[in-house]
GROMACS .gro file of C-alpha atoms in nm:
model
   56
    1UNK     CA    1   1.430  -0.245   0.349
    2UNK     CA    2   1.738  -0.238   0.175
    3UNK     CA    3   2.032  -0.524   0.100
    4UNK     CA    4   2.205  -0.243   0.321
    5UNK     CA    5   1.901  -0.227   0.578
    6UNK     CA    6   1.803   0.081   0.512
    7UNK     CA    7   1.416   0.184   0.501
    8UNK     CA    8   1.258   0.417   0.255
    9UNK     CA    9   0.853   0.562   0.229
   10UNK     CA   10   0.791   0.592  -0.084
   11UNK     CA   11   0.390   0.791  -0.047
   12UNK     CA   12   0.227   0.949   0.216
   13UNK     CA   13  -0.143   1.033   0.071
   14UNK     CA   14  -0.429   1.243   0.301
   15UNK     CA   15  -0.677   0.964   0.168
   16UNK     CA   16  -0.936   1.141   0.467
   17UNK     CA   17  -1.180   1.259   0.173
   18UNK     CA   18  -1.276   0.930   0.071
   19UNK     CA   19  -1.428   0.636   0.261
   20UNK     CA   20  -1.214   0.344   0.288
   21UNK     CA   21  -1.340   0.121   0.144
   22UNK     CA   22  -1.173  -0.225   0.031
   23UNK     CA   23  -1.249  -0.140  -0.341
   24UNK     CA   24  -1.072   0.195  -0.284
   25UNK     CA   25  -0.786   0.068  -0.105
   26UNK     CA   26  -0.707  -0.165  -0.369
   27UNK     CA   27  -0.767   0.100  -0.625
   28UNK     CA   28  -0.440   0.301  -0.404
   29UNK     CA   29  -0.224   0.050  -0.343
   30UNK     CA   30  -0.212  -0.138  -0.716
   31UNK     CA   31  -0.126   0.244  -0.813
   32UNK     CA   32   0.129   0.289  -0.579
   33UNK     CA   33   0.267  -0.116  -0.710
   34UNK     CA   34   0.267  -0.004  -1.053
   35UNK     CA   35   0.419   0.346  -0.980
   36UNK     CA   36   0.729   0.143  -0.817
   37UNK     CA   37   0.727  -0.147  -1.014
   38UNK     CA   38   0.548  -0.541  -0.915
   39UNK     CA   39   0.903  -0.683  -0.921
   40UNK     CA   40   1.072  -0.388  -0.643
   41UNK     CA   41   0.795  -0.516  -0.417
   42UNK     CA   42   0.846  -0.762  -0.134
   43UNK     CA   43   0.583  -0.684   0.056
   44UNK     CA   44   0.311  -0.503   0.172
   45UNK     CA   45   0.180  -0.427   0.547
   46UNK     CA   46  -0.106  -0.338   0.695
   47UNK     CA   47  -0.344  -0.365   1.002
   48UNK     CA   48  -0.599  -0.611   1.004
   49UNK     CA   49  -0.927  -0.364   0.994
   50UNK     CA   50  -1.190  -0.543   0.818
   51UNK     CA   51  -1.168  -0.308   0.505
   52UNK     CA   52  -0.781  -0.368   0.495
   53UNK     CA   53  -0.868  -0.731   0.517
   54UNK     CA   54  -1.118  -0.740   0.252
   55UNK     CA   55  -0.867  -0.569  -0.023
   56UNK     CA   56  -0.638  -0.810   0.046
   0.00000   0.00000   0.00000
């Protein structure tokens, strides 16, 4: 969200060929950090499925 409160998605992937692993998910989502920059980031959110878990 935005200083003007407005909400932007920046990726939407078909990750449905590989398994989901925490490895992998960390391996997606530290490309999609660098691809925006660490410092544009104030968050990230998730479920809390053991795999999610794990890669955090």
């Amino acid at each position: 969200m935005t200083l003007s409160r407005k909400e932007y998605l920046y990726q939407l992937s078909d990750l449905s060929e590989n398994s989901h692993t925490a490895e992998y998910l960390v391996t997606v989502i530290e490309k999609v950090i660098e691809g925006i920059g660490e410092d544009q980031i104030c968050a990230v959110v998730s479920d809390n499925v053991a795999n999610v878990h794990n890669a955090r």
